[in-house]
GROMACS .gro file of C-alpha atoms in nm:
model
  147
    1UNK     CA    1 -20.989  -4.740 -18.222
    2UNK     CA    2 -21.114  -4.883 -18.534
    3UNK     CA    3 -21.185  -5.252 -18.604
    4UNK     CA    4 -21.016  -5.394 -18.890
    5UNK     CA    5 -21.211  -5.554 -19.197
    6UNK     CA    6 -21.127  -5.933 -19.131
    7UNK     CA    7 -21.247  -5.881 -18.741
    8UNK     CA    8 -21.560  -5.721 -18.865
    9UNK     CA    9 -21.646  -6.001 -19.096
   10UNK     CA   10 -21.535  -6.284 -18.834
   11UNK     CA   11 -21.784  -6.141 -18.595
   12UNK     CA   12 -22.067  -6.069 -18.833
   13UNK     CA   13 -22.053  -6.452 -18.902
   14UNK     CA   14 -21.998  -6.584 -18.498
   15UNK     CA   15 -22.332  -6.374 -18.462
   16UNK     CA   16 -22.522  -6.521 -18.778
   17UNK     CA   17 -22.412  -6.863 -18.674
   18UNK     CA   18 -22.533  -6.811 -18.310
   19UNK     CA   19 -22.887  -6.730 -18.436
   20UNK     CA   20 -22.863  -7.036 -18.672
   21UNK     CA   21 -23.080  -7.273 -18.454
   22UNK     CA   22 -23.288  -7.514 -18.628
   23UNK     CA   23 -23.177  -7.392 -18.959
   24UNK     CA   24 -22.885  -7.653 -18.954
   25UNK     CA   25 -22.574  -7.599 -19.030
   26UNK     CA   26 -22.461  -7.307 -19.268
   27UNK     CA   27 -22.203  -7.332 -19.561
   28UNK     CA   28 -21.943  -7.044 -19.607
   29UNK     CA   29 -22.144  -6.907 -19.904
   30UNK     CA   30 -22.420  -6.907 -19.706
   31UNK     CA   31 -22.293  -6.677 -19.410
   32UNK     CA   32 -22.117  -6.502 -19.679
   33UNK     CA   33 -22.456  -6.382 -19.883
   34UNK     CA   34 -22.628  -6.327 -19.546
   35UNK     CA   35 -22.426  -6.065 -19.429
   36UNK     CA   36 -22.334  -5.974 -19.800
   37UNK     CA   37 -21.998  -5.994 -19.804
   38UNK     CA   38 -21.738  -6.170 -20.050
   39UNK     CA   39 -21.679  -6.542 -20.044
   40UNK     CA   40 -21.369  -6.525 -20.026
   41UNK     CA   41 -21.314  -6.279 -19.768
   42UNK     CA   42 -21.528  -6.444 -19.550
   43UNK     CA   43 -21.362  -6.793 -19.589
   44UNK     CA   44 -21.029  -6.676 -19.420
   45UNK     CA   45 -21.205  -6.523 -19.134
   46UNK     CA   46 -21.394  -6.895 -19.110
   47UNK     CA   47 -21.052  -7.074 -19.102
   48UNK     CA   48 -20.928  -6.832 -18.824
   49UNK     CA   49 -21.213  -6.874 -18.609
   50UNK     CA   50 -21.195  -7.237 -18.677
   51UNK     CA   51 -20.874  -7.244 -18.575
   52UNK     CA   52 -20.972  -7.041 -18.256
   53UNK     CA   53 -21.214  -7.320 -18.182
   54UNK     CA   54 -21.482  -7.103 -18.219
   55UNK     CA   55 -21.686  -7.265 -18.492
   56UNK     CA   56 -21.666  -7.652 -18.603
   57UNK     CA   57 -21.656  -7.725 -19.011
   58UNK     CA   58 -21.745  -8.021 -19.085
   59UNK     CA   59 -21.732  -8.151 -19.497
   60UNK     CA   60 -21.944  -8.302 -19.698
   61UNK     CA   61 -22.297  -8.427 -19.686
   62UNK     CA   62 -22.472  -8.276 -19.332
   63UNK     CA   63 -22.152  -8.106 -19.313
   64UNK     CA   64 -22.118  -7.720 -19.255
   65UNK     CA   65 -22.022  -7.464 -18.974
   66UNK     CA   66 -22.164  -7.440 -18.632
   67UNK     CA   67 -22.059  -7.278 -18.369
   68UNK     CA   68 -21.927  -7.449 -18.074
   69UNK     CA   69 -21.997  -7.398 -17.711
   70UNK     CA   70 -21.694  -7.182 -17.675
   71UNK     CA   71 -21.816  -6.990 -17.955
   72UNK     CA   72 -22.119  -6.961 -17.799
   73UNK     CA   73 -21.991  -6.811 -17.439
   74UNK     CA   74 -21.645  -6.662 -17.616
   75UNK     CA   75 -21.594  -6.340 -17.453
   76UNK     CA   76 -21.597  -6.055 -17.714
   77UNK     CA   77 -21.286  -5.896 -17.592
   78UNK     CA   78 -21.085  -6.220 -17.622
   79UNK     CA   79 -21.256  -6.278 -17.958
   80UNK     CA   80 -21.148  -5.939 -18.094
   81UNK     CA   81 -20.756  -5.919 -17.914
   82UNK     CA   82 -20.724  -6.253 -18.093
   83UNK     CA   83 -20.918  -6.140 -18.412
   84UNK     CA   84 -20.675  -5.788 -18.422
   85UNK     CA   85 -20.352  -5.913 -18.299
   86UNK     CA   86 -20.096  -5.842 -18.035
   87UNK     CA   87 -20.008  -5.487 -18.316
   88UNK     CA   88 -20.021  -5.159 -18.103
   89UNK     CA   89 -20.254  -4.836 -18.197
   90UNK     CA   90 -19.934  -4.679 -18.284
   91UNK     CA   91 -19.613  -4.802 -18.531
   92UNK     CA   92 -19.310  -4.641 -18.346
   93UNK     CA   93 -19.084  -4.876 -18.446
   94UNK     CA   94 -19.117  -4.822 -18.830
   95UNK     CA   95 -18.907  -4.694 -19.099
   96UNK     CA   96 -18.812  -4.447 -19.055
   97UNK     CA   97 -18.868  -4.498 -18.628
   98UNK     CA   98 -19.031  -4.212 -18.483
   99UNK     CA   99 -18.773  -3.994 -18.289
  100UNK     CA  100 -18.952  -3.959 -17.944
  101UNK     CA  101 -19.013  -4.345 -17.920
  102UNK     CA  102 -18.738  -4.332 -17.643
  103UNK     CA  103 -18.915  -4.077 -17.471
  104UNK     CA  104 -19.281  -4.043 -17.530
  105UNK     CA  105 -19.556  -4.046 -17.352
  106UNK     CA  106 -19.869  -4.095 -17.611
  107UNK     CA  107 -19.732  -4.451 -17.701
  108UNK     CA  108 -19.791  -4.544 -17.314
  109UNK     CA  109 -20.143  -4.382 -17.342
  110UNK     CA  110 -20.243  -4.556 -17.634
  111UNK     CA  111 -20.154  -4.856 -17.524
  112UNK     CA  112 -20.366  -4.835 -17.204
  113UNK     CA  113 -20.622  -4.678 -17.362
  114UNK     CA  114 -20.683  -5.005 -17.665
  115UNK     CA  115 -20.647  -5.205 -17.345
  116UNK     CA  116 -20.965  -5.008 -17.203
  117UNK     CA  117 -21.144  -5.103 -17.510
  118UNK     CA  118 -21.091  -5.449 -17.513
  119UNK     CA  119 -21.159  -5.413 -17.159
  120UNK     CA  120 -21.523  -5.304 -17.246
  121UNK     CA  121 -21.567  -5.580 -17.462
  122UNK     CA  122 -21.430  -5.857 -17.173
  123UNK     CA  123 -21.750  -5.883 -17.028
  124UNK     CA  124 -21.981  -5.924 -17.339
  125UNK     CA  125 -22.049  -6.313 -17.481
  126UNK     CA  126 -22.128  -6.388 -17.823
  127UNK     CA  127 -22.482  -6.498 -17.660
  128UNK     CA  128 -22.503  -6.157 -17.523
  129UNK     CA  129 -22.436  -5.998 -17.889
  130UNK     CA  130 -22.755  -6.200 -18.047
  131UNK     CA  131 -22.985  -6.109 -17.796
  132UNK     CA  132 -23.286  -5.919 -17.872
  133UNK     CA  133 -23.365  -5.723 -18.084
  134UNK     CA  134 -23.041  -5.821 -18.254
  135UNK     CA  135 -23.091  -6.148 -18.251
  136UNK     CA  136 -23.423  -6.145 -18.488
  137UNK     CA  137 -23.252  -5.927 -18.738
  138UNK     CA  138 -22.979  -6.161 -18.761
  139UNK     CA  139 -23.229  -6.422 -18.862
  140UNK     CA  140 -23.402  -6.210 -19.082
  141UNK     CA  141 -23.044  -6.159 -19.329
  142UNK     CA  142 -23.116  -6.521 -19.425
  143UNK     CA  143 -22.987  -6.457 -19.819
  144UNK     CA  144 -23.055  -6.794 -19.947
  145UNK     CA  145 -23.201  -7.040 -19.691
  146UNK     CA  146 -22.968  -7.367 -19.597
  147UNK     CA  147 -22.961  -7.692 -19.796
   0.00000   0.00000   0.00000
């Protein structure tokens, strides 16, 4: 199974944020040129996770992200089956459908086996992610430091 883009880039940024610490908080642009992606990629995937509760934006002066505490303990599966959406491995249903959708077995399989996956992933936290040696790498991809 492969990850999309936006889930990618929503994670890389849960993780930076974790190891933010005494930095303060981070803008967008910040977590953006830190794990050197586009700005404007990596605001969308900062709404959605705001949205998840998983980070806090707050405007204006001593503004900025941080993540929350659910961030914090957010089991990785949960973060990713929200990240990727309720979309099967497979499109069965598409134009034109596929003609053994009434009777095949390898939709049934896939689905069990993405829910194996995510089931991998259930027992990981976002802590658990940052942890050494990660953790110290993370905090090394500072790209500019934080005003």
């Amino acid at each position: 199974m492969r990850l999309t883009k936006f889930t990618d880039l929503a994670l890389r940024a849960v993780m930076r944020l974790a190891v933010a610490g005494q930095d303060g908080p981070w803008t967008t642009r910040q977590v953006a040129e830190a794990v050197d992606v586009p700005y404007a990629h990596m605001a969308k995937a900062i709404t959605r996770l705001q949205h998840l509760g998983v980070l806090e934006a707050r405007r204006g002066r001593g503004g900025g992200l941080e993540l929350t505490d659910l961030g914090l303990r957010a089991s990785v599966g949960w973060l990713v089956r929200e990240l990727e959406g309720e979309d099967e491995v497979v499109a069965c249903d598409g134009d034109p459908p596929c003609p053994l959708r009434g009777a095949c077995r390898l939709r049934g399989a896939l689905r069990e086996a993405q829910e194996a996956f995510y089931a991998t992933l259930d027992p990981l936290t976002v802590a658990d992610l940052v942890a050494s040696p990660t953790g110290p790498v993370l905090v090394s991809l500072v790209g500019r430091q934080p005003a």
